[in-house]
mmCIF file of C-alpha atoms in Angstrom:
data_model
loop_
_atom_site.group_PDB
_atom_site.id
_atom_site.type_symbol
_atom_site.label_atom_id
_atom_site.label_comp_id
_atom_site.label_asym_id
_atom_site.label_seq_id
_atom_site.Cartn_x
_atom_site.Cartn_y
_atom_site.Cartn_z
ATOM 1 C CA MET A 178 -13.718 66.625 -1.046
ATOM 2 C CA ARG A 179 -16.115 64.156 0.601
ATOM 3 C CA LYS A 180 -18.957 66.316 -0.692
ATOM 4 C CA SER A 181 -17.560 65.892 -4.211
ATOM 5 C CA LEU A 182 -17.574 62.100 -4.010
ATOM 6 C CA PHE A 183 -21.014 62.099 -2.405
ATOM 7 C CA HIS A 184 -22.510 64.108 -5.254
ATOM 8 C CA LEU A 185 -20.733 62.064 -7.898
ATOM 9 C CA ALA A 186 -21.636 58.711 -6.347
ATOM 10 C CA PHE A 187 -25.303 59.530 -5.778
ATOM 11 C CA VAL A 188 -26.198 61.323 -8.975
ATOM 12 C CA PRO A 189 -29.857 60.799 -9.883
ATOM 13 C CA ALA A 190 -30.677 57.688 -11.888
ATOM 14 C CA VAL A 191 -31.576 59.848 -14.867
ATOM 15 C CA LEU A 192 -27.839 60.332 -15.451
ATOM 16 C CA LEU A 193 -27.321 56.607 -15.879
ATOM 17 C CA ALA A 194 -30.131 56.438 -18.400
ATOM 18 C CA ALA A 195 -28.792 59.417 -20.363
ATOM 19 C CA GLY A 196 -25.735 57.516 -21.578
ATOM 20 C CA ALA A 197 -24.040 59.202 -24.517
ATOM 21 C CA LEU A 198 -22.962 62.802 -24.737
ATOM 22 C CA ALA A 199 -24.446 65.192 -27.228
ATOM 23 C CA ALA A 200 -21.011 66.199 -28.545
ATOM 24 C CA PRO A 201 -17.577 64.686 -29.022
ATOM 25 C CA VAL A 202 -15.322 64.577 -25.987
ATOM 26 C CA SER A 203 -11.589 65.071 -26.011
ATOM 27 C CA SER A 204 -9.054 63.759 -23.493
ATOM 28 C CA PRO A 205 -8.987 67.077 -21.662
ATOM 29 C CA ALA A 206 -12.449 67.992 -20.404
ATOM 30 C CA ASN A 207 -14.185 71.017 -21.883
ATOM 31 C CA VAL A 208 -15.614 73.306 -19.193
ATOM 32 C CA ARG A 209 -18.744 75.026 -20.456
ATOM 33 C CA SER A 210 -20.660 78.018 -19.155
ATOM 34 C CA GLY A 211 -23.874 75.954 -19.023
ATOM 35 C CA PRO A 212 -24.974 72.297 -18.743
ATOM 36 C CA SER A 213 -25.057 71.375 -22.429
ATOM 37 C CA ALA A 214 -22.732 71.052 -25.417
ATOM 38 C CA LYS A 215 -24.517 74.106 -26.842
ATOM 39 C CA TRP A 216 -22.912 76.382 -24.230
ATOM 40 C CA PRO A 217 -19.511 77.932 -25.040
ATOM 41 C CA VAL A 218 -16.295 76.342 -23.802
ATOM 42 C CA ILE A 219 -14.745 78.614 -21.156
ATOM 43 C CA ALA A 220 -11.739 76.452 -20.213
ATOM 44 C CA THR A 221 -10.273 72.954 -20.466
ATOM 45 C CA ILE A 222 -9.120 70.657 -17.676
ATOM 46 C CA PRO A 223 -6.320 68.171 -18.396
ATOM 47 C CA ALA A 224 -6.902 64.453 -17.894
ATOM 48 C CA GLY A 225 -5.825 63.398 -14.411
ATOM 49 C CA ALA A 226 -6.476 66.812 -12.841
ATOM 50 C CA ASP A 227 -8.339 66.977 -9.513
ATOM 51 C CA VAL A 228 -11.640 68.840 -9.693
ATOM 52 C CA GLN A 229 -14.205 69.802 -7.096
ATOM 53 C CA VAL A 230 -17.691 68.617 -8.021
ATOM 54 C CA LEU A 231 -20.226 71.175 -6.823
ATOM 55 C CA ASN A 232 -23.289 69.231 -8.010
ATOM 56 C CA CYS A 233 -24.637 66.958 -10.714
ATOM 57 C CA GLY A 234 -28.225 67.307 -11.744
ATOM 58 C CA GLY A 235 -31.053 65.520 -13.404
ATOM 59 C CA GLY A 236 -33.820 66.985 -15.496
ATOM 60 C CA TRP A 237 -32.693 69.371 -18.207
ATOM 61 C CA LYS A 238 -29.080 69.186 -16.947
ATOM 62 C CA ARG A 239 -29.056 65.398 -17.489
ATOM 63 C CA ASP A 240 -25.461 64.186 -17.599
ATOM 64 C CA TRP A 241 -23.658 67.404 -16.633
ATOM 65 C CA CYS A 242 -21.864 68.299 -13.398
ATOM 66 C CA LYS A 243 -20.968 71.749 -12.124
ATOM 67 C CA VAL A 244 -17.293 71.730 -11.168
ATOM 68 C CA SER A 245 -14.635 74.041 -9.850
ATOM 69 C CA TYR A 246 -11.031 73.828 -11.053
ATOM 70 C CA GLY A 247 -8.603 76.530 -9.988
ATOM 71 C CA GLN A 248 -10.296 79.857 -10.698
ATOM 72 C CA VAL A 249 -12.778 78.332 -13.163
ATOM 73 C CA SER A 250 -16.303 77.214 -12.336
ATOM 74 C CA GLY A 251 -18.498 75.647 -15.004
ATOM 75 C CA TYR A 252 -20.050 72.462 -16.334
ATOM 76 C CA VAL A 253 -18.439 69.258 -17.605
ATOM 77 C CA ALA A 254 -20.027 66.098 -18.950
ATOM 78 C CA ALA A 255 -20.426 63.601 -16.087
ATOM 79 C CA GLY A 256 -18.880 60.883 -18.261
ATOM 80 C CA VAL A 257 -15.430 62.476 -18.067
ATOM 81 C CA LEU A 258 -15.208 62.280 -14.254
ATOM 82 C CA ALA A 259 -13.836 59.409 -12.178
ATOM 83 C CA PRO A 260 -13.147 58.860 -8.479
ATOM 84 C CA SER A 261 -9.499 58.792 -7.411
ATOM 85 C CA GLY A 262 -9.010 58.110 -3.711
ATOM 86 C CA ASN A 263 -10.867 60.895 -1.924
ATOM 87 C CA ASN A 264 -10.823 63.091 -5.018
ATOM 88 C CA VAL A 265 -12.586 63.328 -8.355
ATOM 89 C CA VAL A 266 -10.437 63.604 -11.482
ATOM 90 C CA VAL A 267 -10.881 64.061 -15.208
ATOM 91 C CA ALA A 268 -10.511 60.454 -16.325
ATOM 92 C CA PRO A 269 -8.010 59.646 -19.094
ATOM 93 C CA VAL A 270 -9.256 58.003 -22.296
ATOM 94 C CA VAL A 271 -8.233 54.361 -22.830
ATOM 95 C CA THR A 272 -8.931 51.690 -25.430
ATOM 96 C CA THR A 273 -11.437 49.035 -24.341
ATOM 97 C CA GLU A 274 -9.696 46.264 -26.310
ATOM 98 C CA LEU A 275 -7.126 45.792 -29.075
ATOM 99 C CA ALA A 276 -8.037 48.497 -31.594
ATOM 100 C CA ASN A 277 -6.704 49.509 -34.992
ATOM 101 C CA LEU A 278 -5.665 53.119 -35.524
ATOM 102 C CA TYR A 279 -6.551 54.023 -39.130
ATOM 103 C CA LYS A 280 -5.178 56.803 -41.372
ATOM 104 C CA GLY A 281 -8.718 58.070 -41.963
ATOM 105 C CA PRO A 282 -12.199 57.847 -40.440
ATOM 106 C CA GLY A 283 -13.114 54.328 -41.569
ATOM 107 C CA ALA A 284 -11.891 50.744 -41.857
ATOM 108 C CA ARG A 285 -11.254 51.262 -45.590
ATOM 109 C CA TYR A 286 -8.173 53.349 -44.702
ATOM 110 C CA PRO A 287 -4.763 51.748 -44.033
ATOM 111 C CA VAL A 288 -3.968 50.699 -40.468
ATOM 112 C CA ILE A 289 -1.256 52.796 -38.808
ATOM 113 C CA VAL A 290 -0.837 50.595 -35.728
ATOM 114 C CA ALA A 291 -2.761 48.121 -33.563
ATOM 115 C CA VAL A 292 -3.252 49.713 -30.130
ATOM 116 C CA PRO A 293 -3.369 47.289 -27.170
ATOM 117 C CA GLY A 294 -6.452 47.268 -24.947
ATOM 118 C CA GLY A 295 -6.154 49.510 -21.906
ATOM 119 C CA SER A 296 -3.747 51.917 -23.630
ATOM 120 C CA ARG A 297 -4.073 55.612 -22.814
ATOM 121 C CA VAL A 298 -4.708 57.807 -25.838
ATOM 122 C CA ASN A 299 -5.506 61.450 -26.521
ATOM 123 C CA GLN A 300 -8.895 61.695 -28.175
ATOM 124 C CA GLY A 301 -9.978 64.554 -30.392
ATOM 125 C CA GLY A 302 -13.219 65.192 -32.210
ATOM 126 C CA CYS A 303 -15.446 62.467 -33.609
ATOM 127 C CA VAL A 304 -17.219 62.238 -36.971
ATOM 128 C CA GLY A 305 -19.749 59.884 -38.458
ATOM 129 C CA GLY A 306 -23.326 58.806 -38.248
ATOM 130 C CA TRP A 307 -25.593 57.189 -35.725
ATOM 131 C CA GLN A 308 -24.204 53.694 -36.282
ATOM 132 C CA THR A 309 -20.424 54.155 -36.354
ATOM 133 C CA ARG A 310 -18.495 57.195 -35.194
ATOM 134 C CA TRP A 311 -14.769 57.664 -35.732
ATOM 135 C CA CYS A 312 -12.623 59.728 -33.374
ATOM 136 C CA GLN A 313 -9.279 61.313 -34.046
ATOM 137 C CA VAL A 314 -6.751 59.706 -31.698
ATOM 138 C CA ASN A 315 -3.106 60.328 -30.860
ATOM 139 C CA TYR A 316 -1.362 57.203 -29.612
ATOM 140 C CA ASP A 317 2.346 57.402 -28.872
ATOM 141 C CA GLY A 318 2.787 60.277 -31.350
ATOM 142 C CA ARG A 319 0.819 58.548 -34.111
ATOM 143 C CA VAL A 320 -2.355 60.351 -35.153
ATOM 144 C CA GLY A 321 -5.254 58.604 -36.837
ATOM 145 C CA TYR A 322 -8.847 57.482 -36.323
ATOM 146 C CA MET A 323 -10.425 54.845 -34.106
ATOM 147 C CA MET A 324 -14.008 53.668 -33.645
ATOM 148 C CA GLU A 325 -15.625 55.608 -30.792
ATOM 149 C CA ASN A 326 -17.074 52.475 -29.173
ATOM 150 C CA LEU A 327 -13.494 51.244 -28.552
ATOM 151 C CA LEU A 328 -12.750 54.249 -26.320
ATOM 152 C CA GLN A 329 -13.793 54.945 -22.745
ATOM 153 C CA ARG A 330 -12.835 57.127 -19.803
ATOM 154 C CA GLU A 331 -10.732 54.994 -17.431
ATOM 155 C CA GLY A 332 -12.565 54.599 -14.115
ATOM 156 C CA ALA A 333 -15.429 56.924 -15.065
ATOM 157 C CA LEU A 334 -18.735 56.232 -13.360
ATOM 158 C CA PHE A 335 -20.777 57.171 -16.420
ATOM 159 C CA PRO A 336 -20.252 56.285 -20.094
ATOM 160 C CA MET A 337 -19.037 58.879 -22.583
#
């Protein structure tokens, strides 16, 4: 597992510059057959699961890491991974601060509940434009929408 942490900790600087993912991310990590959101999903890995990082690359791979989980080997977005002791795990999604959960994708919808900062949530797909994106979120059995910039992967080395 030391190799996994080494590769994750010393990923080329191009990964840091890449920043956002090309596609929405959900709380479980999608494992794809290639290093891009355009490749098909071949499996999912639950948040908190240990994974073996085989490598993370720069260039055309940008912010994608090749991982192994059980019998599956494929690519996940680097932003979903976080160190955990001597292991690397799929980081859970948490709120960055107090955030309203709305009935629909926008502040014009009624508020379902105010979610405290640091709360773990299950995040689904995101919709919206370049300025504000809204993600479907399940918090304590309540499903609604939250602004994407109020969500992050807890302990992840790279942003979503």
